[in-house]
XYZ file of C-alpha atoms in Angstrom:
344
model
C 63.436 -0.200 76.546
C 65.638 0.733 73.604
C 63.247 3.289 72.090
C 65.383 3.806 68.975
C 64.729 0.188 67.956
C 61.629 -0.602 70.012
C 59.335 2.470 70.076
C 56.370 0.433 71.296
C 58.267 -0.967 74.274
C 57.739 -4.639 73.511
C 61.210 -5.873 74.565
C 62.116 -5.187 78.198
C 65.922 -4.976 78.356
C 66.185 -4.326 82.098
C 67.829 -7.714 82.558
C 70.674 -6.900 80.194
C 74.105 -6.046 81.532
C 74.320 -2.498 82.854
C 70.614 -1.743 82.530
C 69.826 -1.876 86.247
C 72.583 0.608 86.988
C 71.247 3.031 84.388
C 67.745 2.663 85.825
C 68.980 3.447 89.347
C 70.854 6.537 88.114
C 67.772 7.847 86.326
C 65.558 7.225 89.351
C 68.005 9.122 91.552
C 68.074 12.066 89.128
C 64.275 12.119 88.922
C 63.960 12.080 92.711
C 66.494 14.877 93.077
C 64.645 16.955 90.486
C 61.321 16.460 92.258
C 62.846 17.385 95.617
C 64.340 20.576 94.163
C 60.906 22.000 93.397
C 61.859 22.648 89.744
C 59.336 20.055 88.597
C 56.566 22.529 89.494
C 58.230 25.813 88.600
C 57.118 25.782 84.957
C 53.425 25.243 85.601
C 52.422 28.824 86.325
C 51.294 30.541 83.153
C 52.782 27.838 80.957
C 51.504 27.034 77.483
C 50.921 23.282 77.428
C 49.986 23.123 73.742
C 53.292 21.610 72.649
C 53.911 20.104 69.250
C 54.756 16.740 70.787
C 51.349 16.644 72.466
C 49.537 17.314 69.193
C 51.116 14.900 66.712
C 52.159 11.331 67.340
C 53.626 8.499 65.292
C 53.603 6.150 68.302
C 50.022 6.195 69.528
C 48.433 3.476 67.369
C 46.907 0.221 68.520
C 49.112 -2.792 69.221
C 50.440 -4.745 66.251
C 50.121 -8.446 67.023
C 48.382 -9.810 63.911
C 50.149 -11.564 61.035
C 48.235 -10.621 57.865
C 47.027 -13.454 55.681
C 48.372 -13.915 52.170
C 51.965 -12.859 52.729
C 53.743 -9.915 51.172
C 54.169 -10.057 47.403
C 55.915 -7.152 45.689
C 57.892 -6.605 42.507
C 59.883 -3.513 41.500
C 61.435 -3.233 38.045
C 62.548 -0.588 35.555
C 61.012 -0.760 32.087
C 61.175 1.824 29.290
C 62.220 4.645 31.590
C 59.613 3.821 34.248
C 59.964 2.214 37.641
C 57.062 -0.219 38.013
C 55.893 -1.279 41.479
C 53.276 -4.026 41.801
C 52.060 -5.704 44.972
C 49.209 -7.577 46.621
C 48.817 -4.867 49.264
C 49.777 -7.159 52.138
C 52.589 -5.754 54.327
C 55.682 -7.670 55.376
C 55.203 -7.113 59.107
C 52.664 -7.536 61.883
C 49.658 -5.207 61.909
C 46.916 -4.145 64.285
C 43.579 -5.874 64.544
C 41.090 -4.774 61.916
C 38.222 -4.024 62.149
C 38.587 -1.941 65.316
C 36.682 0.836 67.046
C 38.159 3.595 64.902
C 38.426 1.641 61.642
C 35.632 -0.815 60.738
C 37.263 -2.337 57.644
C 38.936 -5.693 56.963
C 42.281 -5.971 55.172
C 42.161 -7.912 51.886
C 44.606 -8.660 49.095
C 44.787 -6.035 46.344
C 45.979 -5.713 42.768
C 48.214 -2.665 43.080
C 50.299 -1.121 40.312
C 52.212 2.127 40.556
C 54.705 3.633 38.151
C 57.151 6.533 38.499
C 59.781 8.018 36.183
C 63.104 6.246 36.617
C 64.928 9.538 35.984
C 62.787 12.228 37.623
C 63.313 15.967 37.359
C 62.094 18.950 39.325
C 59.073 20.842 38.021
C 58.793 24.620 37.798
C 56.539 24.639 40.870
C 55.512 22.263 43.623
C 52.328 20.186 43.567
C 50.218 19.903 46.721
C 48.676 16.624 47.826
C 45.405 18.529 48.260
C 42.953 19.607 45.569
C 42.956 23.193 46.807
C 46.627 23.384 45.753
C 47.528 24.711 49.166
C 48.737 23.236 52.415
C 45.914 21.207 53.956
C 43.271 22.896 51.804
C 40.970 20.793 49.642
C 40.147 17.127 49.313
C 43.068 14.687 49.278
C 44.151 14.595 45.643
C 47.355 12.527 45.556
C 48.854 9.495 47.264
C 52.376 10.571 48.193
C 54.325 7.440 47.398
C 54.875 3.734 47.866
C 57.098 1.856 50.304
C 59.450 -0.789 48.953
C 57.142 -3.436 50.414
C 54.390 -2.310 48.016
C 52.230 -0.464 50.574
C 51.277 3.119 49.761
C 52.172 6.203 51.788
C 49.001 8.259 51.985
C 49.203 10.888 54.758
C 45.927 12.648 54.008
C 42.601 11.570 55.441
C 39.250 12.448 53.883
C 38.197 14.033 57.167
C 37.507 17.732 57.581
C 35.690 20.257 59.740
C 31.944 19.615 59.816
C 29.967 22.891 59.926
C 27.054 22.903 62.331
C 23.687 22.090 60.855
C 25.083 20.456 57.715
C 26.624 17.179 56.581
C 28.912 18.878 54.072
C 32.521 18.831 55.268
C 34.521 22.046 54.984
C 37.650 20.860 53.162
C 39.295 24.231 53.635
C 40.189 22.616 56.968
C 41.388 19.035 56.439
C 42.013 17.064 59.612
C 45.491 15.743 60.339
C 45.399 11.936 60.335
C 48.043 11.603 63.067
C 46.671 14.301 65.343
C 46.312 13.127 68.910
C 42.882 14.771 68.908
C 41.267 12.351 66.441
C 41.018 8.568 66.175
C 41.106 6.868 62.783
C 41.905 3.431 64.179
C 45.555 3.509 63.087
C 47.750 0.652 64.246
C 51.316 0.824 65.566
C 52.556 1.316 61.988
C 50.491 4.507 61.609
C 48.334 2.594 59.155
C 44.750 1.483 58.759
C 42.417 -0.028 56.168
C 40.243 1.703 53.574
C 36.699 0.445 52.832
C 38.021 -1.468 49.810
C 40.286 -3.472 52.129
C 43.535 -1.673 51.251
C 46.080 -1.223 54.032
C 48.041 2.056 53.849
C 50.379 4.199 55.943
C 49.538 7.693 57.209
C 52.983 8.229 58.741
C 56.225 6.547 59.789
C 55.847 2.881 58.736
C 57.407 1.378 61.847
C 57.121 -2.235 60.742
C 59.257 -1.429 57.704
C 61.737 1.113 59.089
C 62.571 -1.089 62.083
C 65.218 -2.490 59.709
C 66.981 0.903 59.864
C 69.815 1.095 62.405
C 70.839 4.750 62.153
C 74.302 3.736 60.915
C 73.552 4.292 57.233
C 70.902 6.046 55.160
C 67.811 3.898 54.760
C 65.649 4.122 51.646
C 61.962 3.621 52.358
C 60.500 3.796 48.867
C 59.553 6.083 45.995
C 57.489 9.253 45.765
C 54.865 9.653 43.041
C 57.195 11.966 41.103
C 59.977 9.362 41.046
C 62.331 10.830 43.642
C 63.475 8.470 46.428
C 62.210 8.556 50.004
C 64.505 7.997 53.009
C 63.895 7.575 56.711
C 65.033 10.465 58.933
C 68.837 10.001 58.813
C 71.039 11.805 56.313
C 74.614 13.013 56.002
C 75.585 16.037 58.099
C 77.023 17.565 54.953
C 74.409 16.700 52.343
C 77.052 16.288 49.642
C 79.669 14.386 51.682
C 79.027 10.713 52.438
C 81.958 10.741 54.894
C 80.550 13.537 57.063
C 78.611 11.193 59.354
C 74.882 10.852 59.893
C 72.428 13.061 61.728
C 68.676 12.969 62.240
C 67.220 15.392 59.718
C 64.526 17.630 61.129
C 61.365 19.098 59.676
C 60.912 22.856 59.268
C 57.237 22.813 60.276
C 55.775 23.975 63.565
C 52.413 24.707 65.163
C 51.019 28.163 64.581
C 50.499 30.371 67.604
C 47.205 32.008 68.501
C 43.699 31.047 67.393
C 42.119 29.942 64.135
C 40.140 32.617 62.271
C 36.857 30.688 62.053
C 33.604 31.257 63.936
C 33.273 27.677 65.165
C 30.146 27.187 63.061
C 31.181 27.347 59.419
C 34.923 26.981 60.073
C 36.934 25.943 63.132
C 37.873 28.383 65.839
C 39.938 27.770 68.948
C 43.656 27.405 69.446
C 45.904 25.907 66.780
C 46.348 22.509 68.422
C 47.258 20.176 65.572
C 43.768 18.895 64.811
C 43.955 20.309 61.277
C 46.810 20.249 58.776
C 46.629 24.041 58.523
C 47.378 24.296 62.242
C 50.996 23.853 61.155
C 53.134 26.192 59.093
C 56.439 26.003 57.266
C 59.181 27.991 58.985
C 62.146 28.382 56.654
C 65.377 27.504 58.427
C 63.704 25.904 61.447
C 65.046 22.471 60.492
C 67.163 20.732 57.876
C 64.432 20.106 55.310
C 62.539 22.257 52.831
C 58.804 22.806 52.432
C 58.428 19.404 50.759
C 60.284 17.762 53.673
C 63.261 16.962 51.485
C 66.650 18.173 50.284
C 69.312 17.580 47.620
C 72.285 15.416 48.494
C 74.235 12.229 47.909
C 72.883 8.897 49.104
C 74.210 5.320 48.942
C 71.881 4.606 46.006
C 72.607 7.942 44.310
C 76.308 8.739 44.876
C 76.164 11.527 42.300
C 73.416 13.305 44.223
C 69.635 13.519 43.942
C 66.716 15.300 45.475
C 65.199 13.046 48.134
C 62.280 13.206 50.527
C 62.564 12.381 54.208
C 60.061 10.685 56.506
C 60.359 12.337 59.904
C 58.863 11.252 63.198
C 57.691 14.833 63.817
C 55.103 16.603 61.652
C 54.594 16.156 58.743
C 56.150 12.654 58.881
C 55.110 11.951 55.259
C 55.593 15.034 52.996
C 52.649 17.014 51.593
C 54.228 18.450 48.425
C 55.939 17.110 45.302
C 58.891 18.946 43.775
C 58.496 16.933 40.565
C 55.437 15.909 38.567
C 53.457 13.064 40.184
C 52.461 10.129 37.975
C 48.737 9.637 37.338
C 48.870 6.170 38.923
C 49.039 7.952 42.299
C 45.956 10.074 41.694
C 43.412 9.614 44.481
C 40.387 7.696 43.295
C 41.871 4.448 42.056
C 44.487 5.428 39.484
C 46.761 2.653 40.720
C 44.619 -0.151 39.359
C 42.773 -0.878 36.126
C 39.280 0.524 36.048
C 39.840 2.599 39.173
C 38.043 5.799 39.966
C 35.473 7.325 42.211
C 35.741 9.144 45.532
C 38.544 8.395 47.930
C 37.576 6.502 51.077
C 39.049 7.725 54.399
């Protein structure tokens, strides 16, 4: 399979010219490695809690359903605002809903978002969480909207449940794309809220499959108005002729154990179950704490700050560098008469 274009291995290319030879070479290398004994040499005393085992943007249910209604979206600039309206129906196949992890049915919506057409950085960052920290507090903001009109909402209203109570401890918000929990996400890292709204928790595969890695690919707009791109950017952020590279996140799993007692707050090893299991490590990757950087893009040749969706944690960013518009406030700000608690 060509995993760069077909991450869910739907199109077997073994019959294509040259593929059988590549397969035979790989099989021979694998056999030689096994025979050398090296395949077992790393097992003794090894730490198997790897980041790749804890976070996945490719573990959702199969997407084989064509949603009813068809995608309807409109994006325009009016009076200094970029207005995005849609019916909430994506422009690609989705998983089957309801399913075991997500009991809701997708329905058409009346969605309206707006962002400043000329955004600027704020004096400090804004967290997606009500606690104003990283993964602390109830989900407070939707991060952004894809150009197909579907929202990017990485946070789930799931948190540690203390023993003997039904009150969730939102000091420890669960990570929606952790391999240790099941929210019924489909192959697009998306599922359906109780009101019938389909939304992405991470890399929107059905949309970014249009990206070929040969040019920067804009995914949509963040709530503060800055653009969002999919993982590729120029090697030299300010030189469009420097070639492309895959931009990497600067987050990683913490080492050691959580400080909780296992009763009122989680204990055990940092394994990616909770957002706070990860930490920002300055310089680890190409991107800053908001999973973005400043640079030139095809749409902004003079340069702009832009966010990046990565396939490694956090996938969708968790901070804004600008001021998010109220239409992205969790609780229904994106539609007339909205409000109330956010469904998971």
